[in-house]
Coordinates of C-alpha atoms in Angstrom, one line a residue:
M19 CA 17.1 -28.1 32.7
A20 CA 17.7 -25.1 30.4
I21 CA 15.4 -25.3 27.7
D22 CA 16.0 -21.8 26.7
N23 CA 17.6 -19.4 24.5
S24 CA 21.0 -21.4 25.5
Y25 CA 19.9 -23.8 22.6
A26 CA 21.7 -21.3 20.4
R27 CA 24.7 -21.1 22.6
A28 CA 24.9 -24.6 22.9
K29 CA 24.5 -25.5 19.2
A30 CA 27.1 -22.7 18.3
S31 CA 29.6 -24.6 20.8
D32 CA 28.8 -28.2 19.5
V33 CA 27.7 -29.2 23.0
P34 CA 26.3 -32.6 23.3
G35 CA 23.2 -34.0 25.2
Y36 CA 20.0 -32.2 23.9
D37 CA 18.7 -35.1 22.5
E38 CA 18.8 -37.2 25.6
I39 CA 17.3 -34.4 27.5
L40 CA 14.6 -34.2 25.0
D41 CA 14.0 -38.5 25.3
L42 CA 13.9 -37.5 29.1
V43 CA 11.4 -34.9 28.5
V44 CA 9.1 -37.2 26.6
E45 CA 9.5 -40.2 28.9
I46 CA 8.4 -38.0 31.8
E47 CA 5.7 -36.4 30.0
G48 CA 7.1 -33.1 30.7
W49 CA 4.6 -31.2 27.9
E50 CA 5.1 -28.0 29.3
L51 CA 8.6 -28.1 29.0
L52 CA 8.0 -29.4 25.0
E53 CA 5.8 -26.3 24.8
Q54 CA 8.5 -23.7 26.4
M55 CA 11.1 -25.3 23.8
W56 CA 9.0 -24.3 21.1
T57 CA 8.0 -20.8 22.3
R58 CA 11.4 -20.1 22.8
R59 CA 13.2 -21.8 19.6
S60 CA 10.0 -22.3 17.6
I61 CA 10.8 -24.2 14.1
N62 CA 14.8 -24.2 15.0
V63 CA 14.2 -26.9 17.1
F64 CA 14.0 -29.1 14.1
D65 CA 17.8 -27.8 13.5
D66 CA 19.1 -28.0 17.1
V67 CA 17.8 -31.5 18.1
V68 CA 17.8 -34.7 15.7
N69 CA 14.8 -36.2 17.5
A70 CA 12.9 -33.2 17.9
V71 CA 10.4 -34.4 14.9
D72 CA 9.8 -37.6 16.7
A73 CA 9.0 -35.8 20.3
F74 CA 6.7 -33.6 19.1
L75 CA 4.7 -36.5 17.0
S76 CA 4.5 -38.4 20.5
V77 CA 2.4 -35.7 22.2
P78 CA -0.7 -37.5 22.9
A79 CA -4.1 -36.1 21.4
S80 CA -5.8 -35.5 24.7
V81 CA -2.7 -32.9 25.2
I82 CA -2.6 -31.2 22.1
S83 CA -6.6 -30.6 22.3
E84 CA -5.6 -28.4 25.5
R85 CA -2.4 -26.8 24.1
P86 CA -2.8 -24.8 21.1
I87 CA 1.1 -24.3 20.8
L88 CA 2.1 -27.9 21.1
A89 CA -0.8 -28.5 18.2
L90 CA 1.0 -26.0 15.9
A91 CA 4.2 -27.8 16.7
R92 CA 3.1 -31.0 15.9
S93 CA 1.6 -29.9 12.7
A94 CA 5.1 -28.5 11.8
A95 CA 6.5 -31.7 12.9
R96 CA 4.3 -33.8 10.5
R97 CA 5.0 -31.3 7.8
I98 CA 8.7 -32.0 8.0
D99 CA 8.4 -35.6 8.7
S100 CA 6.8 -35.8 5.4
T101 CA 9.6 -34.2 3.7
R102 CA 12.2 -36.5 5.5
S103 CA 10.2 -39.5 4.2
R104 CA 9.8 -38.3 0.6
F105 CA 13.4 -37.4 0.5
G106 CA 14.7 -40.6 2.6
T107 CA 17.1 -38.5 4.6
E108 CA 17.9 -37.2 8.4
D109 CA 20.1 -34.6 7.0
R110 CA 18.2 -31.4 8.7
T111 CA 20.2 -28.9 6.5
R112 CA 18.7 -30.8 3.5
L113 CA 15.0 -31.1 5.0
V114 CA 14.6 -27.8 6.3
P115 CA 14.7 -25.5 3.5
V116 CA 12.6 -27.5 1.5
T117 CA 10.0 -28.1 4.0
D118 CA 7.0 -25.4 3.4
F119 CA 5.9 -24.4 7.0
D120 CA 4.3 -21.3 5.7
S121 CA 1.5 -23.2 4.7
I122 CA 0.8 -24.8 7.9
V123 CA -2.8 -24.3 8.9
V124 CA -4.5 -26.2 11.9
P125 CA -8.4 -25.9 11.4
S126 CA -9.2 -26.9 15.0
L127 CA -7.6 -23.8 16.1
H128 CA -9.6 -21.7 14.1
G129 CA -11.9 -19.3 16.0
I130 CA -10.6 -19.7 19.2
L131 CA -9.5 -16.0 19.6
S132 CA -12.8 -15.0 18.8
S133 CA -14.6 -17.4 21.0
G134 CA -14.7 -14.9 24.1
H135 CA -12.3 -17.3 26.0
E136 CA -9.1 -15.2 25.6
T137 CA -8.4 -14.7 29.4
E138 CA -7.8 -18.1 29.4
L139 CA -5.3 -18.1 27.1
S140 CA -1.3 -17.4 27.8
V141 CA 0.4 -14.7 25.9
D142 CA 2.3 -16.8 24.0
E143 CA -0.7 -18.6 23.1
I144 CA -2.5 -15.6 22.1
A145 CA 0.6 -14.5 19.8
A146 CA 1.0 -18.0 18.2
L147 CA -2.7 -18.4 17.6
T148 CA -2.9 -14.6 16.2
A149 CA -0.2 -15.6 13.8
A150 CA -2.1 -18.7 12.8
E151 CA -5.7 -17.4 12.1
A152 CA -3.7 -14.2 9.9
R153 CA -1.9 -17.1 8.0
L154 CA -5.4 -19.1 7.4
H155 CA -6.8 -15.9 5.9
R156 CA -3.7 -14.9 4.0
S157 CA -3.9 -18.3 2.4
N158 CA -7.5 -17.8 1.0
G159 CA -6.4 -14.5 -0.1
D160 CA -8.5 -12.2 2.4
Y161 CA -5.9 -10.2 3.4
G162 CA -7.9 -7.4 4.9
T163 CA -9.3 -9.9 7.5
A164 CA -5.9 -11.3 8.2
L165 CA -4.7 -7.9 9.1
Q166 CA -7.6 -6.9 11.2
T167 CA -7.1 -10.4 12.9
I168 CA -3.5 -9.2 13.8
D169 CA -4.8 -6.1 15.2
S170 CA -7.2 -7.8 17.4
G171 CA -4.4 -10.0 18.6
R172 CA -1.7 -7.2 19.3
E173 CA -4.7 -5.2 21.2
L174 CA -5.2 -8.5 23.5
L175 CA -1.2 -8.5 24.0
R176 CA -1.1 -4.8 24.6
R177 CA -3.6 -5.4 27.6
R178 CA -1.7 -8.2 28.9
H179 CA 1.5 -6.2 28.7
D180 CA 0.0 -3.6 30.9
E181 CA -0.6 -6.3 33.6
G182 CA 3.3 -6.9 33.4
S183 CA 3.3 -10.0 31.2
G184 CA 4.4 -10.4 27.2
P185 CA 4.9 -13.2 24.8
T186 CA 8.5 -14.7 24.2
A187 CA 10.8 -12.8 22.0
M188 CA 10.3 -15.6 19.5
M189 CA 6.8 -15.8 19.3
Q190 CA 6.5 -12.0 19.1
A191 CA 9.0 -12.2 16.3
G192 CA 7.0 -15.0 14.6
L193 CA 3.7 -12.6 14.7
N194 CA 5.9 -9.5 13.3
L195 CA 6.9 -12.1 10.4
E196 CA 3.2 -13.0 9.7
H197 CA 1.9 -9.1 10.0
G198 CA 4.7 -8.5 7.4
K199 CA 3.7 -10.8 5.0
N200 CA 0.0 -9.8 5.1
L201 CA 1.2 -6.2 4.5
V202 CA 3.1 -7.2 1.7
S203 CA 0.6 -9.3 0.2
A204 CA -2.1 -6.4 1.0
G205 CA 0.7 -4.0 -1.1
R206 CA 1.4 -1.8 1.9
F207 CA 5.1 -2.1 0.9
A208 CA 6.1 0.8 3.4
E209 CA 4.5 -0.4 6.5
A210 CA 5.8 -4.1 5.7
L211 CA 9.4 -2.6 5.7
R212 CA 9.2 -1.5 9.1
V213 CA 7.5 -4.6 10.6
L214 CA 10.1 -6.7 9.0
Q215 CA 12.9 -4.8 10.2
R216 CA 12.0 -5.6 13.5
V217 CA 12.1 -9.2 12.9
I218 CA 15.5 -8.8 11.1
Q219 CA 16.4 -6.9 14.3
F220 CA 15.4 -9.6 16.7
S221 CA 17.1 -12.3 14.5
E222 CA 20.5 -10.3 14.2
T223 CA 20.6 -9.5 18.0
Y224 CA 19.3 -12.2 20.2
A225 CA 19.0 -15.3 17.4
P226 CA 22.2 -14.9 15.2
N227 CA 22.6 -18.5 15.1
S228 CA 19.1 -19.4 14.0
W229 CA 17.9 -19.6 10.6
H230 CA 14.3 -18.6 11.6
P231 CA 13.0 -16.4 11.3
M232 CA 16.0 -14.4 10.1
L233 CA 15.9 -16.1 6.4
A234 CA 12.3 -15.3 6.4
G235 CA 12.7 -11.6 7.1
Y236 CA 15.5 -11.2 4.7
L237 CA 13.5 -12.5 1.9
E238 CA 10.3 -10.8 2.7
T239 CA 11.9 -7.7 3.1
A240 CA 13.3 -8.3 -0.7
L241 CA 10.1 -8.6 -1.6
A242 CA 8.6 -6.0 0.1
N243 CA 11.5 -3.7 -1.7
L244 CA 10.7 -4.9 -5.3
G245 CA 6.9 -3.7 -4.4
H246 CA 8.2 -0.6 -3.2
G247 CA 10.6 0.1 -6.3
H248 CA 13.8 0.0 -4.3
G249 CA 16.3 -2.3 -6.1
K250 CA 19.4 -1.7 -4.2
E251 CA 18.0 -3.0 -1.1
M252 CA 16.3 -5.7 -2.8
G253 CA 19.4 -6.9 -3.9
W254 CA 21.3 -6.3 -0.7
N255 CA 18.7 -8.7 1.2
L256 CA 18.6 -11.4 -1.4
T257 CA 22.6 -11.7 -0.9
L258 CA 22.0 -11.5 2.8
T259 CA 19.4 -14.4 2.1
R260 CA 21.8 -16.7 0.4
D261 CA 25.2 -15.9 2.3
K262 CA 23.1 -16.7 5.6
A263 CA 21.7 -19.9 4.2
Q264 CA 25.1 -21.0 3.4
M265 CA 26.6 -20.1 6.8
F266 CA 23.8 -22.3 8.5
G267 CA 25.0 -25.2 5.9
M268 CA 22.1 -25.1 3.4
E269 CA 22.2 -25.8 0.4
T270 CA 19.0 -24.1 -0.5
V271 CA 17.1 -21.4 0.9
P272 CA 13.9 -21.8 2.7
G273 CA 11.6 -20.5 0.1
E274 CA 14.1 -21.1 -3.1
H275 CA 11.3 -20.4 -5.3
K276 CA 10.7 -16.9 -4.1
W277 CA 14.3 -16.5 -4.2
Q278 CA 14.9 -17.2 -7.3
C279 CA 12.0 -15.4 -9.0
L280 CA 12.8 -12.5 -7.1
D281 CA 17.0 -12.9 -8.2
A282 CA 15.5 -12.9 -11.8
M283 CA 13.7 -9.8 -11.3
R284 CA 17.0 -8.2 -9.6
S285 CA 19.0 -9.2 -12.7
L286 CA 16.3 -7.8 -15.4
D287 CA 17.0 -4.4 -13.5
R288 CA 20.2 -4.8 -14.5
L289 CA 19.9 -6.2 -18.0
D290 CA 22.2 -9.1 -17.1
L291 CA 19.9 -11.4 -19.2
L292 CA 22.6 -14.1 -18.8
A293 CA 21.6 -14.3 -15.0
A294 CA 18.1 -13.7 -15.5
G295 CA 17.8 -16.6 -17.7
T296 CA 19.7 -19.0 -15.2
A297 CA 17.4 -18.0 -12.5
L298 CA 14.4 -18.5 -14.6
E299 CA 15.4 -21.9 -15.4
K300 CA 16.2 -22.9 -12.0
L301 CA 12.4 -21.6 -11.1
K302 CA 11.4 -24.0 -13.8
K303 CA 12.9 -26.9 -12.2
L304 CA 11.9 -26.1 -9.0
G305 CA 7.9 -26.7 -10.0
T306 CA 5.1 -24.8 -9.1
A307 CA 5.8 -21.8 -7.1
K308 CA 3.6 -21.0 -3.9
G309 CA 2.9 -17.6 -3.0
L310 CA 4.1 -15.8 -6.0
G311 CA 0.9 -15.6 -8.0
S312 CA 1.8 -14.2 -11.5
L313 CA 5.1 -12.8 -10.4
P314 CA 7.0 -15.6 -12.2
T315 CA 5.0 -15.3 -15.5
I316 CA 5.5 -11.6 -15.3
A317 CA 9.6 -12.2 -14.8
E318 CA 9.4 -14.5 -17.7
S319 CA 7.8 -12.2 -20.2
L320 CA 9.8 -9.1 -19.6
Y321 CA 13.0 -11.6 -19.8
R322 CA 11.3 -12.8 -23.6
V323 CA 11.0 -8.8 -24.4
Y324 CA 14.6 -8.2 -23.6
R325 CA 15.4 -11.4 -25.7
G326 CA 13.5 -10.0 -28.9
R327 CA 10.3 -12.2 -28.1
A328 CA 7.7 -9.5 -27.3
S329 CA 4.8 -11.3 -29.1
I330 CA 5.6 -14.7 -27.5
A331 CA 5.6 -12.8 -24.3
A332 CA 2.5 -10.8 -25.0
K333 CA 0.5 -14.1 -25.9
E334 CA 1.6 -15.9 -22.9
L335 CA 0.0 -13.0 -20.5
I336 CA -3.3 -13.1 -22.6
D337 CA -3.5 -16.8 -22.4
N338 CA -1.9 -17.4 -18.7
V339 CA -4.5 -18.6 -16.4
D340 CA -2.6 -17.1 -13.6
T341 CA -2.1 -14.0 -14.8
R342 CA -5.5 -13.5 -16.1
D343 CA -7.1 -14.7 -12.7
S344 CA -5.2 -12.8 -10.8
P345 CA -6.5 -9.6 -9.1
M346 CA -3.9 -7.4 -10.8
T347 CA -6.8 -4.8 -11.9
S348 CA -9.5 -5.3 -9.3
S349 CA -7.3 -4.5 -6.3
S350 CA -7.6 -1.0 -4.7
N351 CA -4.1 -1.6 -3.2
S352 CA -0.6 -1.3 -4.8
R353 CA 0.2 -4.9 -4.4
F354 CA -0.2 -5.6 -8.2
S355 CA 0.8 -2.2 -9.5
G356 CA 4.1 -3.4 -10.5
I357 CA 2.5 -6.3 -12.4
V358 CA 0.4 -4.1 -14.3
N359 CA 3.0 -1.9 -15.4
I360 CA 5.3 -4.5 -16.5
A361 CA 2.1 -6.3 -18.5
S362 CA 1.2 -3.2 -20.1
F363 CA 5.1 -2.7 -21.0
V364 CA 4.9 -6.2 -22.5
F365 CA 1.7 -5.2 -25.0
L366 CA 3.2 -2.2 -25.9
A367 CA 6.6 -3.9 -26.8
A368 CA 4.6 -6.3 -29.0
G369 CA 2.7 -3.2 -30.5
E370 CA -0.6 -4.6 -28.8
T371 CA -2.8 -2.3 -28.3
K372 CA -6.3 -4.2 -27.7
P373 CA -4.8 -5.8 -24.3
I374 CA -4.1 -2.6 -23.2
Q375 CA -7.4 -1.4 -23.6
D376 CA -8.6 -4.3 -21.6
L377 CA -6.7 -3.3 -18.7
V378 CA -8.1 0.3 -18.8
V379 CA -11.6 -1.2 -19.2
Q380 CA -11.1 -3.5 -16.1
M381 CA -9.7 -1.0 -13.5
T382 CA -11.0 2.4 -12.2
P383 CA -9.3 5.6 -11.9
T384 CA -8.4 4.8 -7.9
D385 CA -6.4 1.9 -9.2
P386 CA -2.8 2.6 -8.5
S387 CA -1.4 1.6 -11.7
Y388 CA -4.5 3.0 -13.8
S389 CA -2.8 6.4 -14.7
L390 CA 0.2 4.6 -15.9
V391 CA -1.8 2.2 -18.3
K392 CA -3.7 5.2 -19.5
A393 CA -0.6 7.3 -20.1
R394 CA 0.8 4.2 -22.2
Q395 CA -2.7 4.0 -24.0
S396 CA -2.2 7.8 -24.9
F397 CA 1.2 7.4 -26.1
V398 CA 0.1 4.9 -28.8
F399 CA -2.7 7.3 -30.0
G400 CA -0.3 10.2 -30.3
Q401 CA -2.7 12.2 -27.3
R402 CA 0.1 14.5 -25.8
E403 CA -2.3 16.5 -23.4
Q404 CA -3.9 13.1 -22.1
L405 CA -0.4 11.6 -21.6
W406 CA 0.9 14.6 -19.8
S407 CA -2.4 14.4 -17.6
H408 CA -2.0 10.8 -16.6
T409 CA 1.9 11.0 -16.2
A410 CA 1.7 13.8 -13.9
R411 CA -0.7 11.8 -11.9
V412 CA 2.1 9.0 -11.4
L413 CA 4.8 11.7 -10.6
N414 CA 2.8 13.2 -8.2
S415 CA 1.7 10.4 -6.5
V416 CA 3.4 8.1 -3.7
D417 CA 4.6 5.6 -6.2
G418 CA 7.8 4.0 -6.0
P419 CA 10.8 5.3 -8.1
R420 CA 10.4 2.2 -10.8
L421 CA 6.7 3.6 -11.8
K422 CA 7.9 7.1 -11.8
G423 CA 10.7 6.6 -13.9
C424 CA 8.3 4.6 -16.5
A425 CA 6.0 7.7 -16.4
A426 CA 8.9 10.1 -16.9
A427 CA 10.4 7.9 -19.6
L428 CA 7.2 8.0 -21.5
R429 CA 7.2 11.8 -21.6
A430 CA 11.0 11.5 -22.7
A431 CA 10.4 9.2 -25.4
F432 CA 7.2 11.2 -26.7
L433 CA 9.0 14.3 -26.7
H434 CA 11.8 12.7 -28.7
H435 CA 9.3 11.6 -31.4
E436 CA 8.1 14.9 -31.8
S437 CA 11.5 16.2 -32.3
Q438 CA 11.6 18.4 -29.3
E439 CA 15.0 17.2 -28.5
S440 CA 15.9 19.8 -25.7
A441 CA 12.6 19.0 -23.6
A442 CA 13.3 15.2 -24.3
V443 CA 17.1 15.3 -22.9
D444 CA 15.7 17.3 -19.8
S445 CA 12.9 14.7 -19.3
F446 CA 15.4 12.2 -19.8
G447 CA 17.6 13.3 -16.9
H448 CA 14.9 13.0 -14.5
V449 CA 14.5 9.4 -16.0
L450 CA 18.2 8.7 -14.8
D451 CA 17.2 10.0 -11.6
Y452 CA 14.8 7.8 -10.8
C453 CA 16.6 4.8 -12.2
I454 CA 19.4 5.5 -9.7
I455 CA 16.7 5.9 -6.9
G456 CA 15.2 2.6 -8.1
S457 CA 18.5 1.0 -9.2
T458 CA 16.8 -0.2 -12.4
L459 CA 17.1 0.1 -15.7
M460 CA 13.7 -0.7 -16.8
P461 CA 12.3 2.8 -17.6
I462 CA 15.0 3.6 -20.1
A463 CA 14.3 -0.3 -21.4
Q464 CA 10.9 0.5 -22.4
M465 CA 11.6 3.5 -24.6
S466 CA 11.7 3.0 -28.5
K467 CA 15.1 2.0 -29.8
S468 CA 15.4 5.2 -31.5
S469 CA 14.7 7.3 -28.4
R470 CA 16.9 5.2 -26.3
S471 CA 19.8 5.6 -29.0
A472 CA 19.5 9.3 -29.2
L473 CA 19.2 9.9 -25.8
I474 CA 21.9 8.0 -24.4
A475 CA 24.1 9.3 -27.0
V476 CA 23.3 13.0 -25.8
T477 CA 24.0 12.1 -22.0
A478 CA 26.8 9.5 -22.6
S479 CA 29.1 11.5 -20.6
H480 CA 26.6 12.4 -17.8
S481 CA 27.8 11.3 -14.0
A482 CA 24.5 9.8 -13.6
W483 CA 25.4 7.2 -15.7
S484 CA 28.2 6.1 -13.1
D485 CA 26.1 6.7 -10.0
L486 CA 23.6 4.3 -11.8
A487 CA 26.3 1.7 -12.2
E488 CA 27.4 1.7 -8.6
T489 CA 23.9 0.9 -7.4
F490 CA 24.2 -2.4 -9.0
D491 CA 27.1 -3.4 -6.9
E492 CA 29.0 -5.1 -9.9
A493 CA 32.6 -5.3 -9.7
D494 CA 33.2 -4.5 -13.5
S495 CA 30.2 -2.5 -14.4
S496 CA 30.4 1.2 -15.6
G497 CA 27.9 3.7 -16.9
A498 CA 29.6 2.8 -20.5
D499 CA 28.5 -1.1 -19.8
L500 CA 24.8 -0.1 -19.0
Q501 CA 24.8 2.4 -21.9
Q502 CA 25.6 -0.6 -24.0
R503 CA 23.4 -3.3 -22.5
L504 CA 20.6 -0.8 -23.5
L505 CA 21.5 -0.2 -27.1
D506 CA 22.0 -3.8 -27.7
L507 CA 18.4 -4.3 -26.5
P508 CA 16.1 -5.1 -29.7
E509 CA 13.0 -2.9 -30.2
T510 CA 10.8 -2.4 -27.2
L511 CA 8.3 0.0 -28.4
R512 CA 6.4 -1.2 -31.8
V513 CA 4.4 1.5 -32.1
S514 CA 4.2 5.2 -33.7
V515 CA 2.9 7.8 -32.3
D516 CA 2.2 9.6 -35.7
R517 CA -1.8 9.2 -36.2
D518 CA -3.8 11.0 -39.1
V519 CA -6.6 11.1 -36.6
E520 CA -6.9 11.3 -33.0
L521 CA -9.3 9.5 -31.1
S522 CA -11.0 10.5 -27.7
S523 CA -11.1 7.7 -25.0
A524 CA -15.0 7.2 -25.9
E525 CA -14.1 6.6 -29.4
L526 CA -11.1 4.5 -28.6
S527 CA -13.3 2.1 -26.3
L528 CA -15.7 2.0 -29.2
L529 CA -13.1 1.2 -31.8
F530 CA -11.9 -1.6 -29.6
A531 CA -15.5 -3.2 -28.9
I532 CA -16.7 -3.3 -32.8
D533 CA -13.2 -5.3 -33.2
S534 CA -14.9 -8.4 -31.9
Q535 CA -17.7 -11.1 -33.1
K536 CA -20.2 -9.1 -30.8
P537 CA -23.2 -7.8 -32.5
V538 CA -24.3 -3.9 -32.3
P539 CA -27.1 -4.5 -29.7
Q540 CA -24.8 -6.3 -27.3
I541 CA -22.2 -3.8 -27.5
A542 CA -25.0 -0.9 -27.0
R543 CA -26.0 -3.1 -23.9
E544 CA -22.4 -2.9 -22.5
F545 CA -22.0 0.8 -23.6
G546 CA -25.4 1.5 -21.6
V547 CA -27.2 2.7 -24.6
V548 CA -29.6 2.2 -26.9
A549 CA -29.0 0.3 -30.0
G550 CA -29.7 3.4 -32.2
T551 CA -27.5 5.9 -30.0
L552 CA -24.6 3.6 -30.7
K553 CA -25.3 3.2 -34.7
N554 CA -25.2 7.2 -34.4
R555 CA -21.5 7.1 -32.7
L556 CA -20.5 4.4 -35.2
S557 CA -21.6 6.7 -38.3
A558 CA -19.9 9.5 -36.5
L559 CA -16.7 7.2 -36.1
Y560 CA -16.8 6.1 -39.7
K561 CA -17.0 9.8 -41.0
K562 CA -13.9 10.8 -39.2
F563 CA -11.9 7.9 -40.8
G564 CA -13.5 8.2 -44.0
V565 CA -14.9 4.7 -44.1
R566 CA -18.3 3.2 -44.7
S567 CA -18.8 0.2 -42.8
R568 CA -17.7 -1.7 -39.9
A569 CA -15.4 -4.3 -41.6
E570 CA -13.6 -1.3 -43.5
M571 CA -13.2 0.7 -40.4
I572 CA -11.4 -2.5 -38.6
E573 CA -9.2 -2.8 -41.7
H574 CA -8.4 0.8 -41.8
A575 CA -7.7 0.8 -38.0
K576 CA -5.5 -2.6 -38.3
R577 CA -3.6 -0.8 -41.4
N578 CA -2.9 2.2 -39.7
G579 CA -1.7 0.6 -36.1
Y580 CA -5.0 1.7 -34.0
L581 CA -5.7 -2.3 -33.7
S582 CA -3.6 -5.3 -33.8
S583 CA -3.5 -7.0 -36.9
T584 CA -3.5 -10.6 -36.1
E585 CA -6.0 -12.3 -33.9
V586 CA -4.7 -15.2 -31.4
P587 CA -6.6 -18.0 -29.9
G588 CA -7.9 -17.3 -26.0
G589 CA -8.6 -13.8 -26.7
G590 CA -6.5 -11.0 -27.5
S591 CA -4.2 -10.5 -30.1
A592 CA -0.6 -10.6 -31.3
T593 CA 1.5 -9.2 -34.0
S594 CA 4.2 -11.4 -35.2
N595 CA 7.9 -9.9 -34.5

C-alpha cells in the first residue's frame, strides 16, 4: 500500500482507487497507515481523496488520545467538514481555499512537548506538536514564546537527527512555514524570507502537484517582502500565488483576505488607484480579515489620501479600534514600522499635527519608526536640524528602502520649500534610487504637490524613471506614465514649513498638552513636575508667542497651523479638506 509521496503522482495521472484504499484502511482500523498518510501529505489529503474527511472523523477518541498527529488531522477534518456543511458542496476546489486551517488549535495537545516525555514522541510528532504549540502562541499574539517553542522543538529534532532519524519532508515543511509566519508576525522579515524560501524550495521540488504548503509559502513571502520594503518581489509572489491556485483549479486563494489586502498595497505602490479600489472592495465583501491586524485599515486610509479624502482617512485612523489598539507603537520590533509610517503620512496629508504628536508620545527612541515620525513632526514645525538628525538615523539604519525613501523625500521637500533647488534635486535623486529598490512611488507621493511638480519637471528626462517603471512589470507603463500619476495626485502635505516661531520638542509637547480639557495640575503630573513649574513654562511659552492666556495660545496656534483647527469625536482632530 503505497500511501506515500506517490499520492501526488497518482493525482497528476488521474489514477483511481484511493477512495477504496482509504475505506479499507478504516475498515481494518489501520490507524498507523492513516497517520502516515497525514505525515506525508498533510492538508493535501482533503484534495487527494474524496472521503478523507470522513476517514479522519471516524478515528475513535481512544486512538486520538494516544496519537497527537491524528488529533491534529481530525481537527483539520472537522474544520473542512464544517465548511462543507456551510457551503453545501463536496467540491474540494471550492472547500479547501475557504477553510481556515491556519487557526486550528487543539487544547489537549498544549504542553505535551514540555512535559518531559519527549523521548516517547516520534520525530514527526515532535515536528507537528512544535508547529501546533507555536501556532497557539501566535494566535494569542505572544510571538516571543512562539519562536522559543520552535527553537526548543528544533533542538529536539537535531538530537534525533544525530541519532539517525528525522521527520518527513512534509512535516518539516509545515514547521518551517509556521516558523516563517511567526518571524513575519515578530517583524523579523529578513529571517522570515530565508525560512520561507526553504518552504517554497520543498514545494517546487518535491511536491509540485500539491497546493500545501506551496500557496501559503508564496503568500507569506509576499507579506514578508511588504514588511521588508521589497515591492517587486512582493508582486512576483502574489502573482505566483494566484497562478498556482488556478493551476490547482481553485477559484480563490487559500488566504484570499490576505491576498486582496496585499494586492491593494501593491497597487498603491504603483498608484494604480483603479486596481487598488477593486482589491479593497473585494476585501470588504470577504468580511472580517483574520491575521491582518490594522493593515486593511491602513491600506484603505492610504487609498483615500490618494483620492483626495485625507481628512476622512485621518479621522478613520483616529477612531478605528483595530488601529488604535494595535501595538504599532509599543513593539520593539519592526513589524509595525510600515504601519506607523503610513499612519503618520496620512495625518500629515490631512494637516493633522496632534495625532503625530500622540504617536511620538507613545513611542521611545528605540522603536524602529520613531525617527521617521519625529522627522515628519520636525518638518511640520520647520525644525531643519532636527529633521536632518532624525532622517539621518533612518538612512543609516537597517530599515527597508520604503522607509529610507520616505526619509529622503522629507529632506528633498524641505529643501525645496527653502528654495535650495540644487540641493533638493540632488536629494530627490536619492529618493528615486530608493523607489527603484523598493519598487514603490510612496516616498514621492508623500511630498507636497508643489515639490512634486517642481522636482519631477527637473528630472523628467532622467533614466531613473524608466528604471522605476520596469520594476512594476506593467507592459504599457513608462517613466512618463509614472510622472503623470504623481502629478495627478491631490495635495498630500497640508502643512507649511514657514513658521514665525520655532518650538523645541519640550515646548511642542506642552502646546499639544494644553490643547485639551485637562486642568493644569493634571498636565503637571503627566509632565512629572509641580503645578508651579508648569505655570512658569506656560508663561514662557505665552511670552514667546506674544499671548496672555491658554485660550489665546490655542487660538493663535490653530490659526497659524501649529495645531489642527477642528476637534472630532473619539479624540484627536481633523481639518476639513
